[in-house]
Amino acid sequence: EVQLLESGGGLVQPGGSLRLSCAASGFTLTSYSMSWVRQAPGKGLEWVSGFSGSGETPYYADSVKGRFTISRDNSKNTLDLQMNSLRAEDTALYYCAKSFSGSYNWFDSWGQGTLVTVSS
Amino acid sequence: EIVLTQSPATLSLSPGERATLSCRASQSVSTYLAWYQQKPGQAPRLLIYDASNRATGIPARFSGSGSGTDFTLTISSLEPEDFAVYYCQQRRKWPLTFGGGTKVEIK
């Protein structure tokens, strides 16, 4: 059974950093496209960052480029998101999402999310 | 980036009625478009991919159509569990993008 478990969220001051992690089980992470998607309170979905299939190239939304870094730990089967220079507008529930097939960027498995709050 | 515009923002309908949701792309995405359903407190669920293919376990009352820049999600006869927010998403180009969502509410 596929499971995605996010962790690492919390309260952080503007300008601070957090590292999110998504522990994957039931599949090999590098065999699928994986992304982080966020949802600000009461708002819609926003794609943040991801890898396409087994590719090494990370992709980012313009809103986080230069501040966030996505990475995969193949030995632990985890997907991480290092978030630096955090802003109030980064406050959101962050989901880890897995594609349903290879490099297809359609997401059929999602975690429960981890909440990031950026506030002083 | 490719901007996806969904309309209407809110759709007020009764159970049994037909729902028609629209998603328009700022440039052609071919058929690289998906639809998701999200209920309060839950993660999104993939309904339709590649514009018209139902994901595993999705009832036949959900159907998708369109190509290029104009897409439609149709729910042929609304069930009580279908009242939710629906999002479209494109994978034609990076960055991936979502539409702003359409809320289908009970009239």
Coordinates of C-alpha atoms in Angstrom, one line a residue:
Chain A
E1 CA 0.0 0.0 0.0
V2 CA 1.3 3.4 -1.0
Q3 CA 1.8 5.8 2.0
L4 CA 3.2 9.3 2.2
L5 CA 3.9 10.9 5.5
E6 CA 4.9 14.5 5.8
S7 CA 6.7 16.0 8.7
G8 CA 8.7 19.0 9.7
G9 CA 6.1 21.7 9.7
G10 CA 5.7 24.3 12.4
L11 CA 5.8 27.9 13.4
V12 CA 8.7 30.0 12.1
Q13 CA 9.5 33.7 12.0
P14 CA 9.8 35.6 8.7
G15 CA 13.2 35.1 7.2
G16 CA 13.6 31.7 9.0
S17 CA 14.1 28.2 7.6
L18 CA 12.3 24.9 7.8
R19 CA 13.0 21.5 6.3
L20 CA 10.0 19.3 5.4
S21 CA 10.3 15.6 4.8
C22 CA 8.0 13.1 3.1
A23 CA 8.5 9.5 4.0
A24 CA 7.3 7.2 1.2
S25 CA 6.4 3.5 1.6
G26 CA 4.9 0.9 -0.6
F27 CA 6.9 2.1 -3.7
T28 CA 10.3 3.3 -4.8
L29 CA 10.3 7.1 -4.8
T30 CA 12.7 7.5 -7.7
S31 CA 10.5 5.5 -10.0
Y32 CA 7.8 8.2 -9.9
S33 CA 7.3 11.9 -10.4
M34 CA 7.1 13.5 -7.0
S35 CA 6.0 17.0 -6.0
W36 CA 5.2 19.3 -3.2
V37 CA 1.9 21.1 -3.4
R38 CA 0.7 23.7 -0.9
Q39 CA -2.6 25.2 0.1
A40 CA -2.8 28.4 2.1
P41 CA -5.7 28.6 4.6
G42 CA -9.0 28.8 2.8
K43 CA -7.3 29.1 -0.6
G44 CA -6.6 26.9 -3.6
L45 CA -3.9 24.5 -4.5
E46 CA -0.4 25.8 -5.6
W47 CA 2.2 23.5 -7.0
V48 CA 5.6 24.3 -5.4
S49 CA 8.3 22.0 -6.6
G50 CA 9.0 18.6 -8.0
F51 CA 11.0 16.0 -9.9
S52 CA 9.8 14.3 -13.0
G53 CA 10.2 10.5 -12.8
S54 CA 13.8 9.4 -12.2
G55 CA 15.1 12.7 -13.6
E56 CA 17.7 14.7 -11.7
T57 CA 16.4 18.1 -12.6
P58 CA 14.3 19.8 -10.0
Y59 CA 11.5 22.2 -10.9
Y60 CA 10.2 25.1 -8.9
A61 CA 7.3 27.6 -8.9
D62 CA 8.5 31.2 -9.5
S63 CA 7.2 32.1 -6.1
V64 CA 9.7 29.9 -4.3
K65 CA 12.6 29.7 -6.8
G66 CA 15.9 30.6 -5.2
R67 CA 14.5 30.1 -1.7
F68 CA 13.4 26.5 -1.7
T69 CA 15.4 23.4 -2.6
I70 CA 13.9 19.9 -3.2
S71 CA 15.9 16.8 -2.8
R72 CA 15.5 13.0 -2.7
D73 CA 17.2 10.6 -0.3
N74 CA 17.2 7.3 -2.1
S75 CA 18.5 5.3 0.8
K76 CA 15.7 6.5 3.1
N77 CA 13.0 6.8 0.3
T78 CA 12.2 10.3 1.4
L79 CA 11.5 13.6 -0.5
D80 CA 12.6 16.7 1.3
L81 CA 12.0 20.4 0.9
Q82 CA 14.4 22.9 2.4
M83 CA 12.7 26.2 2.8
N84 CA 14.8 29.3 3.4
S85 CA 14.0 33.0 3.7
L86 CA 10.4 32.2 4.6
R87 CA 7.7 34.8 4.1
A88 CA 4.2 35.2 5.6
E89 CA 2.8 34.2 2.2
D90 CA 4.5 30.8 2.5
T91 CA 2.0 29.9 5.3
A92 CA 0.2 26.8 4.1
L93 CA -0.5 23.2 4.4
Y94 CA 2.2 21.4 2.4
Y95 CA 1.3 18.2 0.7
C96 CA 3.7 15.6 -0.8
A97 CA 2.2 14.0 -3.9
K98 CA 3.1 11.0 -6.0
S99 CA 2.3 10.5 -9.7
F100 CA 0.3 7.5 -10.7
S101 CA 2.7 6.3 -13.4
G102 CA 6.3 7.0 -14.0
S103 CA 7.0 10.5 -15.2
Y104 CA 3.3 11.4 -15.7
N105 CA 2.7 14.4 -13.5
W106 CA -0.8 13.5 -12.4
F107 CA -1.0 12.9 -8.7
D108 CA -3.0 10.0 -7.4
S109 CA -1.5 9.6 -4.0
W110 CA -1.2 12.4 -1.4
G111 CA 0.0 12.7 2.1
Q112 CA -2.1 14.3 4.9
G113 CA 0.0 17.4 4.8
T114 CA 2.2 19.3 7.2
L115 CA 1.3 22.8 8.3
V116 CA 3.8 25.7 8.0
T117 CA 3.1 28.9 9.7
V118 CA 5.3 31.9 9.1
S119 CA 4.6 34.6 11.6
S120 CA 6.4 36.8 14.2
Chain B
E1 CA 3.9 30.0 -16.8
I2 CA 0.6 28.6 -18.0
V3 CA -2.4 30.2 -16.2
L4 CA -5.5 28.1 -15.7
T5 CA -8.8 30.0 -15.2
Q6 CA -11.7 28.1 -13.8
S7 CA -15.3 29.1 -14.0
P8 CA -17.7 29.6 -12.4
A9 CA -16.1 30.2 -9.0
T10 CA -19.2 28.7 -7.4
L11 CA -21.9 26.5 -8.8
S12 CA -25.1 26.1 -6.8
L13 CA -27.0 22.9 -7.8
S14 CA -29.3 20.3 -6.4
P15 CA -28.7 16.6 -6.2
G16 CA -29.5 14.9 -9.4
E17 CA -28.7 17.9 -11.5
R18 CA -25.9 18.1 -14.1
A19 CA -22.8 20.1 -13.3
T20 CA -20.6 21.6 -16.0
L21 CA -17.3 23.1 -14.9
S22 CA -14.9 25.0 -17.1
C23 CA -11.1 25.3 -17.2
R24 CA -9.4 27.6 -19.7
A25 CA -5.6 27.7 -20.3
S26 CA -3.6 30.8 -21.2
Q27 CA -1.9 28.7 -24.0
S28 CA -2.4 25.3 -25.4
V29 CA -1.8 22.4 -23.1
S30 CA -2.9 19.8 -25.7
T31 CA -4.7 17.2 -23.6
Y32 CA -2.3 17.4 -20.7
L33 CA -5.0 18.4 -18.2
A34 CA -6.3 16.7 -15.1
W35 CA -9.2 17.3 -12.7
Y36 CA -9.1 16.8 -8.9
Q37 CA -11.8 16.8 -6.3
Q38 CA -11.2 18.1 -2.8
K39 CA -13.5 17.9 0.2
P40 CA -12.9 19.9 3.5
G41 CA -10.1 18.5 5.6
Q42 CA -9.0 16.0 2.9
A43 CA -6.3 15.8 0.3
P44 CA -7.2 16.2 -3.3
R45 CA -8.3 13.2 -5.3
L46 CA -7.5 12.6 -8.9
L47 CA -10.6 12.3 -11.0
I48 CA -9.6 12.7 -14.7
Y49 CA -6.3 12.8 -16.4
D50 CA -5.2 13.5 -20.0
A51 CA -8.4 15.5 -20.3
S52 CA -10.8 12.6 -20.6
N53 CA -9.5 9.5 -18.9
R54 CA -11.1 8.6 -15.6
A55 CA -8.7 7.6 -12.8
T56 CA -9.0 4.3 -11.1
G57 CA -12.3 3.9 -9.1
I58 CA -13.9 7.1 -10.4
P59 CA -17.6 6.7 -11.1
A60 CA -18.8 7.0 -14.7
R61 CA -20.9 10.1 -13.9
F62 CA -17.6 12.1 -14.0
S63 CA -16.4 12.9 -17.5
G64 CA -13.9 15.2 -19.0
S65 CA -13.5 16.7 -22.4
G66 CA -11.6 19.3 -24.4
S67 CA -8.2 20.0 -25.8
G68 CA -5.9 23.0 -26.5
T69 CA -7.1 25.7 -24.2
D70 CA -10.7 24.8 -23.3
F71 CA -11.7 22.0 -21.0
T72 CA -14.9 20.8 -19.3
L73 CA -15.6 18.5 -16.4
T74 CA -19.1 17.2 -16.4
I75 CA -20.9 15.4 -13.5
S76 CA -23.9 13.9 -15.2
S77 CA -26.1 13.6 -12.0
L78 CA -24.9 15.0 -8.8
E79 CA -24.7 12.7 -5.8
P80 CA -24.6 14.1 -2.2
E81 CA -20.9 13.2 -2.0
D82 CA -20.0 15.2 -5.1
F83 CA -20.4 18.6 -3.4
A84 CA -16.8 19.7 -3.1
V85 CA -14.2 21.9 -4.7
Y86 CA -12.8 20.9 -8.1
Y87 CA -9.4 21.9 -9.5
C88 CA -7.8 21.5 -12.9
Q89 CA -4.1 21.1 -13.4
Q90 CA -1.8 21.1 -16.4
R91 CA 1.4 19.2 -17.0
R92 CA 2.2 20.5 -20.5
K93 CA 5.0 22.8 -19.2
W94 CA 6.9 23.4 -16.1
P95 CA 6.0 24.9 -13.7
L96 CA 3.0 22.7 -13.2
T97 CA 0.0 24.9 -12.4
F98 CA -3.5 24.5 -10.9
G99 CA -6.6 26.5 -11.6
G100 CA -8.2 28.5 -8.8
G101 CA -11.0 26.0 -8.3
T102 CA -14.8 25.7 -8.6
K103 CA -16.9 25.1 -5.6
V104 CA -20.0 22.9 -6.2
E105 CA -22.4 23.7 -3.4
I106 CA -25.9 22.4 -2.6
K107 CA -28.6 24.8 -3.7

